[in-house]
Short mmCIF file of C-alpha atoms and ligand atoms in Angstrom, two decimals:
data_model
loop_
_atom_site.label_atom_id
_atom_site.label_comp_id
_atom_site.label_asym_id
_atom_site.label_seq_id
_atom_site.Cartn_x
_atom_site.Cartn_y
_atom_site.Cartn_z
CA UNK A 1 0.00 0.00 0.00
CA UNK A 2 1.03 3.27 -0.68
CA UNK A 3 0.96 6.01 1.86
CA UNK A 4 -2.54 7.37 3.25
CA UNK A 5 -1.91 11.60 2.93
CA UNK A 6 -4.71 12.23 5.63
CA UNK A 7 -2.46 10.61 8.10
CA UNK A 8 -0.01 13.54 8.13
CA UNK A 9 -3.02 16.28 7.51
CA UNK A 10 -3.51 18.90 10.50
CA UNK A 11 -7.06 19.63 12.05
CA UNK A 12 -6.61 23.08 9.92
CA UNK A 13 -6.38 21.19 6.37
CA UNK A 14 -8.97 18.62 7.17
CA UNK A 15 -11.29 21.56 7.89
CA UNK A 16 -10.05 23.13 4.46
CA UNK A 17 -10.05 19.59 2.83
CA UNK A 18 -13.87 19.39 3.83
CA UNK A 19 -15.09 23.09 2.69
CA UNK A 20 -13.61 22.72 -0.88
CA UNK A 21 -15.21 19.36 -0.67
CA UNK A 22 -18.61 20.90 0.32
CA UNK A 23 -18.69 23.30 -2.32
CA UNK A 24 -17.29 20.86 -5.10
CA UNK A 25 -20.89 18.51 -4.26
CA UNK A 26 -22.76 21.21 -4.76
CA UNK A 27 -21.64 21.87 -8.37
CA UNK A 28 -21.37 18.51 -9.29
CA UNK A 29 -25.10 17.64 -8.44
CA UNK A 30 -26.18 20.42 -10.14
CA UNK A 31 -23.89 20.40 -13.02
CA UNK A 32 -24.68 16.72 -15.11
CA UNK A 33 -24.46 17.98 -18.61
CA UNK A 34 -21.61 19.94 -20.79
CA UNK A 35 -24.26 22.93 -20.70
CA UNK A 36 -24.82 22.97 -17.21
CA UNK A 37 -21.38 22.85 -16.46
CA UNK A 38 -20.67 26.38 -18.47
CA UNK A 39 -23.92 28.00 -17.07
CA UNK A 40 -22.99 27.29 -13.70
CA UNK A 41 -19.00 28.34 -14.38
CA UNK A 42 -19.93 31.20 -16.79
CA UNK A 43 -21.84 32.53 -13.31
CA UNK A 44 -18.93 31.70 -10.79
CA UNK A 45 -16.45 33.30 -13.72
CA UNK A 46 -18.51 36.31 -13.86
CA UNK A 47 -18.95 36.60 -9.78
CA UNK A 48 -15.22 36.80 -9.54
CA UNK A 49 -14.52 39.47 -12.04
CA UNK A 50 -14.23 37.55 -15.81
CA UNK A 51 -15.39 39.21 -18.32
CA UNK A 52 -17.57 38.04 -21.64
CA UNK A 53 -14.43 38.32 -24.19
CA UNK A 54 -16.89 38.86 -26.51
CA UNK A 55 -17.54 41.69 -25.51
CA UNK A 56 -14.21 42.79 -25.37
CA UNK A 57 -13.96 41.96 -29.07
CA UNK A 58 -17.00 44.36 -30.10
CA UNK A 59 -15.46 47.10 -28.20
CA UNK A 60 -12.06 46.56 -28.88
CA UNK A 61 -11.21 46.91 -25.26
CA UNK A 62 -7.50 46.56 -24.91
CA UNK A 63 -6.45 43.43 -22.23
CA UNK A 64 -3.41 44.43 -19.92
CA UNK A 65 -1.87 42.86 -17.11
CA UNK A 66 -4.43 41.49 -14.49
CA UNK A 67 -7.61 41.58 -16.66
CA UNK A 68 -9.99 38.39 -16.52
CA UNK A 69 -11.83 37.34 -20.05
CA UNK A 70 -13.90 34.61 -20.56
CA UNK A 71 -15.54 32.92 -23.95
CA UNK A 72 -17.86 30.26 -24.40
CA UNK A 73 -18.00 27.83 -27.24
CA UNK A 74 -21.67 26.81 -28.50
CA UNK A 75 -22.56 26.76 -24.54
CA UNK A 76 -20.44 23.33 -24.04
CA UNK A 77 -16.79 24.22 -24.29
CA UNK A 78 -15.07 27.35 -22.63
CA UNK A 79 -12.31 28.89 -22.25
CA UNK A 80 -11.04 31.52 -19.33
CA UNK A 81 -8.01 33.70 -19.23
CA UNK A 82 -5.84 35.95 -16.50
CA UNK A 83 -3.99 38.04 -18.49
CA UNK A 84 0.23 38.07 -16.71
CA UNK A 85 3.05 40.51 -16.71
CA UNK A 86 4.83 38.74 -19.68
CA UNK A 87 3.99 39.07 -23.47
CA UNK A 88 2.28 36.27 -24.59
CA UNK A 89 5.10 35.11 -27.05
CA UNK A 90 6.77 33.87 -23.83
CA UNK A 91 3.97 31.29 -23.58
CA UNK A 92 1.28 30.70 -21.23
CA UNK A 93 0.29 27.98 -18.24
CA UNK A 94 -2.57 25.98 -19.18
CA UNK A 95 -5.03 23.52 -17.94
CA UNK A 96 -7.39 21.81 -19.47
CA UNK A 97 -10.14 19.06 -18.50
CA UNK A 98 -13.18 18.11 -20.04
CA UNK A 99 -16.59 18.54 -18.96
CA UNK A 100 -18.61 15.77 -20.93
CA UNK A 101 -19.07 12.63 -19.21
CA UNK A 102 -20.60 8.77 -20.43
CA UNK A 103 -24.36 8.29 -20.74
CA UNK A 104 -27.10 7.69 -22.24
CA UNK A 105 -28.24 9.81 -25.11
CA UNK A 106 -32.02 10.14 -26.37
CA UNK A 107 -32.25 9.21 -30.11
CA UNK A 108 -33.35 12.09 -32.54
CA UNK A 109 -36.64 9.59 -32.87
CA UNK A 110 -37.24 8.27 -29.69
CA UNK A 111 -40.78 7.81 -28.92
CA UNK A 112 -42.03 4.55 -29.36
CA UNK A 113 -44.56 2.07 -28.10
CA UNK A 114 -43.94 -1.51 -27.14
CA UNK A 115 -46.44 -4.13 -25.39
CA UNK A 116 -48.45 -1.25 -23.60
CA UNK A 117 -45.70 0.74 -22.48
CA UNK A 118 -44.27 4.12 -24.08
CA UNK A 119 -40.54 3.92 -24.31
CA UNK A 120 -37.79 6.35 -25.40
CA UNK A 121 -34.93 4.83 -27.56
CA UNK A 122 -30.96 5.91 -26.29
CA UNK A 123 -27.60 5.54 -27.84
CA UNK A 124 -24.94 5.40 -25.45
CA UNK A 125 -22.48 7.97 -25.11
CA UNK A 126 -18.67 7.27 -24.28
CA UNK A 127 -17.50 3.80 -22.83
CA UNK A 128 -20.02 2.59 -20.41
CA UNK A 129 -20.67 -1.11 -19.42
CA UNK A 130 -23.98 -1.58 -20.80
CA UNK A 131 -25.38 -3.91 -17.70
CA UNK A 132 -24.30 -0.69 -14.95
CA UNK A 133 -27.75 1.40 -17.03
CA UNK A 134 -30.41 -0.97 -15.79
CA UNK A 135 -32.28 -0.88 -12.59
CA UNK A 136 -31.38 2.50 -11.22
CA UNK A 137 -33.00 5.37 -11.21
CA UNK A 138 -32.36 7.75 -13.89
CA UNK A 139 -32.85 11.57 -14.99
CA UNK A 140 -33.23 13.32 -18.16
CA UNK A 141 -31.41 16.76 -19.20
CA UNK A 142 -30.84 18.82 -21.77
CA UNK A 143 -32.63 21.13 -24.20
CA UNK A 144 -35.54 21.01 -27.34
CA UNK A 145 -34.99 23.82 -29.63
CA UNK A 146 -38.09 24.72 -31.14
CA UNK A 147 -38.67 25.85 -35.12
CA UNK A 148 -39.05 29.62 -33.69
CA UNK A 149 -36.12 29.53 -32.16
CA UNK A 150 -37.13 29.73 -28.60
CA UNK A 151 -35.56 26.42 -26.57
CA UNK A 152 -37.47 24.71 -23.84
CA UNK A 153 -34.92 23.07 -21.00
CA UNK A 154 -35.41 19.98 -19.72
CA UNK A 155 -34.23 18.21 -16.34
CA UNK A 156 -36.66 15.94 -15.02
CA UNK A 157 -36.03 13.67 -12.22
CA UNK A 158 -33.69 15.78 -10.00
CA UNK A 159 -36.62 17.27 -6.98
CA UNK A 160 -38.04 15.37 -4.81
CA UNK A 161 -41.51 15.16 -6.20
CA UNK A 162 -39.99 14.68 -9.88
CA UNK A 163 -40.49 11.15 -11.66
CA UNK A 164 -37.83 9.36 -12.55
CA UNK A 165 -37.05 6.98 -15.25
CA UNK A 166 -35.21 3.52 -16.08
CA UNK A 167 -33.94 0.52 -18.20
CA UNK A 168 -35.43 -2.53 -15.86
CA UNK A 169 -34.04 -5.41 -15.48
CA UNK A 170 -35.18 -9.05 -15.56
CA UNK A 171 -35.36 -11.26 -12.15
CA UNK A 172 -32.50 -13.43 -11.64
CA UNK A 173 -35.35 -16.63 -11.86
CA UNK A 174 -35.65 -15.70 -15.03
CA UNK A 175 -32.09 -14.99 -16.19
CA UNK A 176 -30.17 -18.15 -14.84
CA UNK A 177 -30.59 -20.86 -17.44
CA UNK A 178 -31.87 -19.28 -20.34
CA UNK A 179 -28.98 -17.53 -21.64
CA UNK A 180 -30.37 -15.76 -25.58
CA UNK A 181 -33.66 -15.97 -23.88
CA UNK A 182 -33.68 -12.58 -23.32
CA UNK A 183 -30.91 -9.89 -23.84
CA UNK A 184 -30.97 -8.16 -20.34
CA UNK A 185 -29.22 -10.45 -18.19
CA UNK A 186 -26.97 -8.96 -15.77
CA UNK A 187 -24.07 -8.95 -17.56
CA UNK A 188 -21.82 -6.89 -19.96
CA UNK A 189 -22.01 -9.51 -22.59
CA UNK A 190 -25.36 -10.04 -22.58
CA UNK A 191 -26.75 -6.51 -22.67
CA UNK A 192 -26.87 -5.01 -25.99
CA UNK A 193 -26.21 -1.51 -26.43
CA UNK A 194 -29.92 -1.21 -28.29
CA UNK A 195 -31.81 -2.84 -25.61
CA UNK A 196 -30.73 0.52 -23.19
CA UNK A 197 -34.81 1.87 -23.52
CA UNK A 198 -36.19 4.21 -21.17
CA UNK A 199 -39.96 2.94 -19.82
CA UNK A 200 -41.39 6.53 -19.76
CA UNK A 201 -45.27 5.65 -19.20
CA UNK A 202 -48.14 3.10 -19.02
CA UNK A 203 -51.14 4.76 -18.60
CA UNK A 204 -53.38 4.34 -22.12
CA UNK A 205 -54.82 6.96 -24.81
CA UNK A 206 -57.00 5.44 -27.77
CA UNK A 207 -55.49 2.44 -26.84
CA UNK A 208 -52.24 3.52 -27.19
CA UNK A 209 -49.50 4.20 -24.31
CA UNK A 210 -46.87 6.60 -26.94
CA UNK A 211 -50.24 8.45 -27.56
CA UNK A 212 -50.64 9.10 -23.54
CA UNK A 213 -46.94 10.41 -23.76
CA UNK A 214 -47.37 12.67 -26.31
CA UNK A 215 -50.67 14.12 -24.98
CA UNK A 216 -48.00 14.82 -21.71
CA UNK A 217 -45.27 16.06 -24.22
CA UNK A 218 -47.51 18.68 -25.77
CA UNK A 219 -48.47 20.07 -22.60
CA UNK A 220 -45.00 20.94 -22.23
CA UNK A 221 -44.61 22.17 -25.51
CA UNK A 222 -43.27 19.52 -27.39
CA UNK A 223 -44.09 17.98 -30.41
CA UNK A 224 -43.08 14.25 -31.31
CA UNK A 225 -40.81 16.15 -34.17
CA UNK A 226 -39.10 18.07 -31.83
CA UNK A 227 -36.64 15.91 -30.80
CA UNK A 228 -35.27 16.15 -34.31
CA UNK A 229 -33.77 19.05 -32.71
CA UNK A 230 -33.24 18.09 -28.85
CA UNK A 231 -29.89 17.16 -26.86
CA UNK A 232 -31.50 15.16 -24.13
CA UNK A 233 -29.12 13.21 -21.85
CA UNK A 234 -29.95 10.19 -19.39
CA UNK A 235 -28.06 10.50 -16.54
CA UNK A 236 -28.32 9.25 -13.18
CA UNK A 237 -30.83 10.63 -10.93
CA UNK A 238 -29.78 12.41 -7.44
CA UNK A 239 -26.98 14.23 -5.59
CA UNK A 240 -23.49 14.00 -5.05
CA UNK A 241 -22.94 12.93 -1.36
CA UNK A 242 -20.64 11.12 1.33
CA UNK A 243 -19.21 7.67 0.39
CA UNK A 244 -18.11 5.79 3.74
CA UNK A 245 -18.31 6.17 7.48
CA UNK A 246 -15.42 8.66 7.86
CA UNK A 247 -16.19 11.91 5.53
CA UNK A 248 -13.10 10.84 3.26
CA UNK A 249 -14.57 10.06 -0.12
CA UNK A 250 -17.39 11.37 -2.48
CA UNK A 251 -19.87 9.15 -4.75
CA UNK A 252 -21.02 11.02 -7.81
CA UNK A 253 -22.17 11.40 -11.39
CA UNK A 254 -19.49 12.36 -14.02
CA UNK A 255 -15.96 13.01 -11.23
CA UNK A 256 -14.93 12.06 -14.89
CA UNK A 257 -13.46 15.02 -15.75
CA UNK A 258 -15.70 17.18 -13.81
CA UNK A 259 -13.57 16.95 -10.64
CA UNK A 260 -10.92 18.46 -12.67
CA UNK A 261 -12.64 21.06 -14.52
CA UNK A 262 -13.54 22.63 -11.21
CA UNK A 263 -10.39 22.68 -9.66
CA UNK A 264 -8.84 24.61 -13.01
CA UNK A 265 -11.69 27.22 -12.70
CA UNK A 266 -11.13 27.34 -9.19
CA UNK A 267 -7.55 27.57 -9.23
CA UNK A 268 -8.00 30.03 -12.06
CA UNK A 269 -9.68 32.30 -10.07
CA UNK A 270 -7.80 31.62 -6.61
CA UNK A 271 -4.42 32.47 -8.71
CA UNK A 272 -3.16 35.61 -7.53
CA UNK A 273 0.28 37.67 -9.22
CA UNK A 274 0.27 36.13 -12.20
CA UNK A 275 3.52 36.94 -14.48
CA UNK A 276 2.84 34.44 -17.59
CA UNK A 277 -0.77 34.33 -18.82
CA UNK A 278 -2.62 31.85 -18.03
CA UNK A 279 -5.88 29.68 -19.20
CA UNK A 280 -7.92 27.06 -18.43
CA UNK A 281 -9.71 25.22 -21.20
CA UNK A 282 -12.74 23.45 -20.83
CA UNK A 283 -13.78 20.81 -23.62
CA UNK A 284 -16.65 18.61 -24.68
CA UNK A 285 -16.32 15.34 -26.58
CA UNK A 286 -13.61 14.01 -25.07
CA UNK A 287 -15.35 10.55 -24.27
CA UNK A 288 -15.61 10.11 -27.82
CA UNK A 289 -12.33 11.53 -28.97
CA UNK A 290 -12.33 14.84 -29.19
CA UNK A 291 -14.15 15.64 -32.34
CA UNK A 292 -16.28 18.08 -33.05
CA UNK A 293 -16.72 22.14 -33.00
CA UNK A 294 -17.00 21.90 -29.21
CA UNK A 295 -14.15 18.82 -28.62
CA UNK A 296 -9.94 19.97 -28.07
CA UNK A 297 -9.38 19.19 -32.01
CA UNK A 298 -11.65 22.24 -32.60
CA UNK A 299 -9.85 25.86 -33.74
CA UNK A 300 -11.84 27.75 -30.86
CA UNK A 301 -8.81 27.65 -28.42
CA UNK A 302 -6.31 29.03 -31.02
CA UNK A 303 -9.02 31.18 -32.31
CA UNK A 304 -9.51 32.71 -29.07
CA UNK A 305 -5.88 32.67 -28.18
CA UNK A 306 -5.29 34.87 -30.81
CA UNK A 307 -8.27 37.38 -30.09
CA UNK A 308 -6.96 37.96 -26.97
CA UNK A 309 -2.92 38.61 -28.15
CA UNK A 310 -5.31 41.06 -30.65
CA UNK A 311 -6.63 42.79 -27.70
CA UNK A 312 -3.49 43.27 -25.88
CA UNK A 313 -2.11 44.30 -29.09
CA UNK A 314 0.34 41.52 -29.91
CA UNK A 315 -1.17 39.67 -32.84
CA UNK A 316 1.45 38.77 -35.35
CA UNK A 317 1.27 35.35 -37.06
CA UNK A 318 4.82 34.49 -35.70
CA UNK A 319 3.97 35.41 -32.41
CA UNK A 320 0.82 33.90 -31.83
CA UNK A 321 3.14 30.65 -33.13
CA UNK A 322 5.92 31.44 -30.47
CA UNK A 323 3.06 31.67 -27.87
CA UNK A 324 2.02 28.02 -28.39
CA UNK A 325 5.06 26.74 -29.03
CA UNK A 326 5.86 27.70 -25.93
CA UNK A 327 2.86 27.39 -23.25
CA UNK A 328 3.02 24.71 -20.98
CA UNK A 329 0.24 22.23 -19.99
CA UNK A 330 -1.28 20.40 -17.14
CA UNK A 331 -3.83 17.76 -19.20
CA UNK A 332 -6.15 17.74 -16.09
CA UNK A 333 -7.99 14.44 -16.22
CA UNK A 334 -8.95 11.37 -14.09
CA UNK A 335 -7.34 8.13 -14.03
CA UNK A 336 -8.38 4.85 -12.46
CA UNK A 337 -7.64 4.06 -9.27
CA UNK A 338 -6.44 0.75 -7.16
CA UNK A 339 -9.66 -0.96 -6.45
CA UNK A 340 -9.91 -3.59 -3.51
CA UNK A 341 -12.26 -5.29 -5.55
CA UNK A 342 -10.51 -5.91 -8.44
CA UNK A 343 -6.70 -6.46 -7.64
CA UNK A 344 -6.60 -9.08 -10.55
CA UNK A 345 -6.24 -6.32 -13.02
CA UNK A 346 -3.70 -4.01 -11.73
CA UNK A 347 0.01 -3.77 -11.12
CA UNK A 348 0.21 -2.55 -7.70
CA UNK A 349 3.67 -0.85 -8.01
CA UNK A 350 2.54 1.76 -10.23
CA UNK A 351 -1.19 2.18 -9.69
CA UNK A 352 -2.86 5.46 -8.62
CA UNK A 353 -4.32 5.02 -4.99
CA UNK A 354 -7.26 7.06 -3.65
CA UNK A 355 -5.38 10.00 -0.69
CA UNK A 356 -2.03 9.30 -2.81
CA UNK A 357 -3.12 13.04 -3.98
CA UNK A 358 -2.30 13.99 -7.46
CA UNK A 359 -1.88 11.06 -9.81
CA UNK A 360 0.43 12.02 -12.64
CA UNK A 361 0.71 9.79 -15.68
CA UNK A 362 3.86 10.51 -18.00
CA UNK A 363 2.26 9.10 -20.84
CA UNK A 364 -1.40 7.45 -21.45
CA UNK A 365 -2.04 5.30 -24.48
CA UNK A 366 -2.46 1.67 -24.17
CA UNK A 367 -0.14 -1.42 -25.90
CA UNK A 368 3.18 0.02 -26.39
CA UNK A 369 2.35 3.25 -25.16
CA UNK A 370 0.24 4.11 -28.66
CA UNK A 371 -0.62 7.43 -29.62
CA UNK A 372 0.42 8.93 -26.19
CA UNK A 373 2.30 12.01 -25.50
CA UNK A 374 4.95 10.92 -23.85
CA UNK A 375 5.95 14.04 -21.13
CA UNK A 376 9.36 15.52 -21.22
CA UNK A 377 11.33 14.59 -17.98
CA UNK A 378 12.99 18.03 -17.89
CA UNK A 379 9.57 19.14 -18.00
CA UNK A 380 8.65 16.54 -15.02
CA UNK A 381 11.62 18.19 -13.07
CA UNK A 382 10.71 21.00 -12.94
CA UNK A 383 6.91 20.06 -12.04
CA UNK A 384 8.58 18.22 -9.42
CA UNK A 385 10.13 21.22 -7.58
CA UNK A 386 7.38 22.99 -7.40
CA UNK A 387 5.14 20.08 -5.76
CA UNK A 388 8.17 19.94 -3.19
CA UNK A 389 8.37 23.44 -2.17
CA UNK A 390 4.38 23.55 -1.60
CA UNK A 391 4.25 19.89 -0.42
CA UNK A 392 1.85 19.15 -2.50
CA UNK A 393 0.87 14.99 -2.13
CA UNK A 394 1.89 13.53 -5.46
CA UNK A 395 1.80 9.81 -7.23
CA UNK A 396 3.25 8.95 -10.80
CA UNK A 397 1.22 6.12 -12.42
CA UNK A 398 -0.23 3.85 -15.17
CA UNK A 399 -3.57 3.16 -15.41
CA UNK A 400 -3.63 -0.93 -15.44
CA UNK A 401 -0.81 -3.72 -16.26
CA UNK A 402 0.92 -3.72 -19.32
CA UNK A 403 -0.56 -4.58 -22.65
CA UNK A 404 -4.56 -5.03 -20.50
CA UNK A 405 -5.36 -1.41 -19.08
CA UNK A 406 -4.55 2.02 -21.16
CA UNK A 407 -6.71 4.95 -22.39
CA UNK A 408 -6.49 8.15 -24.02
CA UNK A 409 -6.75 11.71 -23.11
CA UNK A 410 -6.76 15.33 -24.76
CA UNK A 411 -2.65 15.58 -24.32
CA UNK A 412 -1.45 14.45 -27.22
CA UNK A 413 -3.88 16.93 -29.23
CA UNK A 414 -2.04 20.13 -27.47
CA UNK A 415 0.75 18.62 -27.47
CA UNK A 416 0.67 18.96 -31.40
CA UNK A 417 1.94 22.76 -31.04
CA UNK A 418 5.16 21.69 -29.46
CA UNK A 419 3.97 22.72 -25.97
CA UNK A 420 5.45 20.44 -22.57
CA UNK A 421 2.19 18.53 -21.66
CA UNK A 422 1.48 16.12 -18.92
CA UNK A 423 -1.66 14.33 -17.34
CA UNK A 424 -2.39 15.17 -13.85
CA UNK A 425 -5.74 14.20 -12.16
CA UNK A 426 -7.56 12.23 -9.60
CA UNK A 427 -7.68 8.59 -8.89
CA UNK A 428 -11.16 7.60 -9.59
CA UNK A 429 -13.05 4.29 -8.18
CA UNK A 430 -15.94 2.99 -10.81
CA UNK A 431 -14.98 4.84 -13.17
CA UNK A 432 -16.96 5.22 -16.22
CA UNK A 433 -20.07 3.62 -13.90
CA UNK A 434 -23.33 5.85 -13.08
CA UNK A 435 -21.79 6.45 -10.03
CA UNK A 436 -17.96 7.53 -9.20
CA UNK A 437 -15.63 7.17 -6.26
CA UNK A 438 -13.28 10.16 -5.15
CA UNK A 439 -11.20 10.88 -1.91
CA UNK A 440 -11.41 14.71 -0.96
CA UNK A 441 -7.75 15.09 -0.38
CA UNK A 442 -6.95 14.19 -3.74
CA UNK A 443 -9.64 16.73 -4.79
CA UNK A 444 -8.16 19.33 -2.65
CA UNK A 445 -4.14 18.47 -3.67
CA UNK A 446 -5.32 18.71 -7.38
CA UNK A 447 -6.41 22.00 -6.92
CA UNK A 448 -3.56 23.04 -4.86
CA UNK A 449 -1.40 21.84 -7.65
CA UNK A 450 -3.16 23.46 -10.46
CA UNK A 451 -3.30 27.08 -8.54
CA UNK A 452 0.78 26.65 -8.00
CA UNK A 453 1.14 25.50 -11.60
CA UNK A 454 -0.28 28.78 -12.88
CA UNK A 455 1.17 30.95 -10.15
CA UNK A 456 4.67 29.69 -11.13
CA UNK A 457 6.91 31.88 -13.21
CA UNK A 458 10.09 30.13 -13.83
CA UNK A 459 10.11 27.56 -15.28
MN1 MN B 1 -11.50 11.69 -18.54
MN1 MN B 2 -13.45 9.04 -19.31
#
């Protein structure tokens, strides 16, 4: 076992340890889609002084040392900036994280009736294991955009009094022998991805249980031929809380990146002195590899990179190339941590363990380290002195043994401009399941680690 970090934590930091914590549940239950996450961080942005870079833009307001600008990308990607001493051809300090998470999606024709019930039709999002969607409760969100272009919002199953929904699940009396009989058994293998439908309603119109549903639909404003132009996403229903008897972990929905992307903002706006620029980047699509107008392979960063060395008067092709060669950048995401449960599958030397604190992972990629970037060790040396001086509670890892575990993150995209990248995130417990596993030190030594990262000029 590695070493616990609570065990040398004083009554002060535990107290700290537990606010952050506090606050972090709060977003997280109320933040379950990529839009929620940028309405409720556009808010907090704007609440500590960050402001719309758009608007900067249409009033050519020039950016100087200490000014705050944010922009937001088709409301699910963002990016903030704190604007240093240096010029910006000296590079910047970056993190970024993503804020989409795996789920179910609603199909863009989901309505449909089957054997008296009305059910809605989902394609997964991301990697999930099909059989962890069935018999739990579950919550839609997400938006219809109507032909006039005003949007209704949707999140249904979140109050108290709200329905909720579900995939159910057959009885183990009827599952044991008669394997094929029926394709939701309780197991990975024997749940297909197209048998993942919502039961929505039962009650009859005409005959017919879709009709009942759409009679409720309309009421709401919503006609069958609106989903054509919906994002509604199927997540799990209820509130981030306490996991265990002694306050040290948190269960939730989506710590996958979420947990990051809120301690960039926060360590964003925490930062104080700044002498390089610096950014945090917030992206969507990550789950399914980061395509997309909203995902990391998408312009917007550069494109808003660039406004802002416009604003403070520094745009020249060259330099704005200078400026990325030369940022440096913390790829804030989650890894998987040692799990009791499943020992079989790790390689205990070089796992991440929950209260190791921040799990670094030099390179990602799976089966001969493919398409990872690889971090520079002179650019790990450095890291390294700065966790030291601000003992900061660190781990370097791999996520699984050799040639079974591996995954992907958005590094290797920015590290495409010749910046120094690395991955740096939290040890996560069922992760990729409905519900996650984090320990609040790690929470609160990622943060600390990504507020020294950009406070730190010399590197
Ligand atoms: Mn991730
Ligand atoms: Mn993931």
């Amino acid at each position: 076992m590695k070493d616990n970090a609570w065990t040398g934590c004083t009554q002060q930091q535990i107290k700290e340890i537990g606010l952050f914590s506090q606050e972090y549940k709060s977003f997280l239950s109320q933040s379950k889609t990529e839009r929620e996450c940028i309405k409720y961080f556009s808010k907090l942005l704007e609440e500590n002084g960050f402001l719309k870079l758009s608007d900067a833009i249409a009033n050519k307001t020039p950016l100087k040392q200490g000014d705050k600008v944010y922009a937001v990308n088709m409301n699910k990607a963002l990016v903030a900036f704190v604007i240093g001493k240096e010029v910006l051809q000296k590079g910047m300090n970056i993190l970024c994280a993503h804020i989409d998470s795996p789920r179910l999606d609603l199909k863009s024709n989901p309505v449909y009736e089957e054997d008296g019930f009305c059910m809605f039709d989902t394609h997964y999002y991301g990697g999930i294991k099909h059989y962890h969607w069935v018999a739990l409760p579950l919550a839609l969100h997400g938006l219809v955009c109507k032909k006039d272009g005003s949007k209704i919002d949707i999140c249904i199953g979140e109050k108290e009094d709200d329905p909720v929904f579900g995939v159910t699940d057959l009885l183990p009396h009827l599952t044991e022998k008669e394997k094929g009989f029926n394709k939701l058994l309780s197991k990975q293998e024997e749940i297909e991805g197209e048998v993942l439908n919502l039961i929505v309603g039962s009650k009859l119109k005409g005959g017919s249980a879709k009709a009942k549903i759409l009679e409720v639909l309309q009421e709401k404003g919503i006609q069958e031929k609106d989903f054509y132009s919906a994002e509604i996403e199927v997540v799990p229903a209820g509130k981030a809380r306490d996991f265990g008897l002694d306050e040290s972990m948190i269960i939730g929905y989506g710590h996958d990146d979420r947990s990051c992307a809120y301690c960039c903002i926060r360590a964003l706006i925490d930062s104080q002195n700044l002498a390089k620029t610096s950014a945090v980047m917030l992206v969507d699509k990550e789950e399914t590899g980061s395509p997309g107008a909203t995902g990391m392979k998408s312009k917007f960063f550069e494109n808003m990179i660039a406004e802002v060395m416009n604003l403070m008067g520094e745009y020249r092709e060259l330099d704005f190339k200078r400026a990325m060669n030369k940022s440096q950048v913390i790829s804030c995401d989650v890894t998987s941590g040692f799990d009791p449960n499943g020992k079989q599958q790790y390689y205990k030397n070089t796992e991440a363990f929950l209260n190791g604190g921040v799990a670094f992972s030099k390179y990602t990629g799976s089966k001969g380290k493919s398409d990872s970037n690889d971090a520079n060790p002179e650019f790990i040396a450095r890291l390294r002195k700065i966790l030291d001086e601000n003992k900061i509670v660190y781990q370097f890892t791999e996520m699984g043994k050799v040639d079974q575990g591996g995954g992907g993150t958005i590094s290797s995209i920015l590290a495409e401009y010749g910046m120094e990248v690395i991955d740096a995130g939290l040890p996560v417990l069922s992760m990729h399941a409905p519900w996650e596993v984090i320990s609040k030190l790690d929470l609160f030594e990622n943060y600390r680690f990504y507020k020294t990262f950009v406070e730190t000029t010399n590197f």
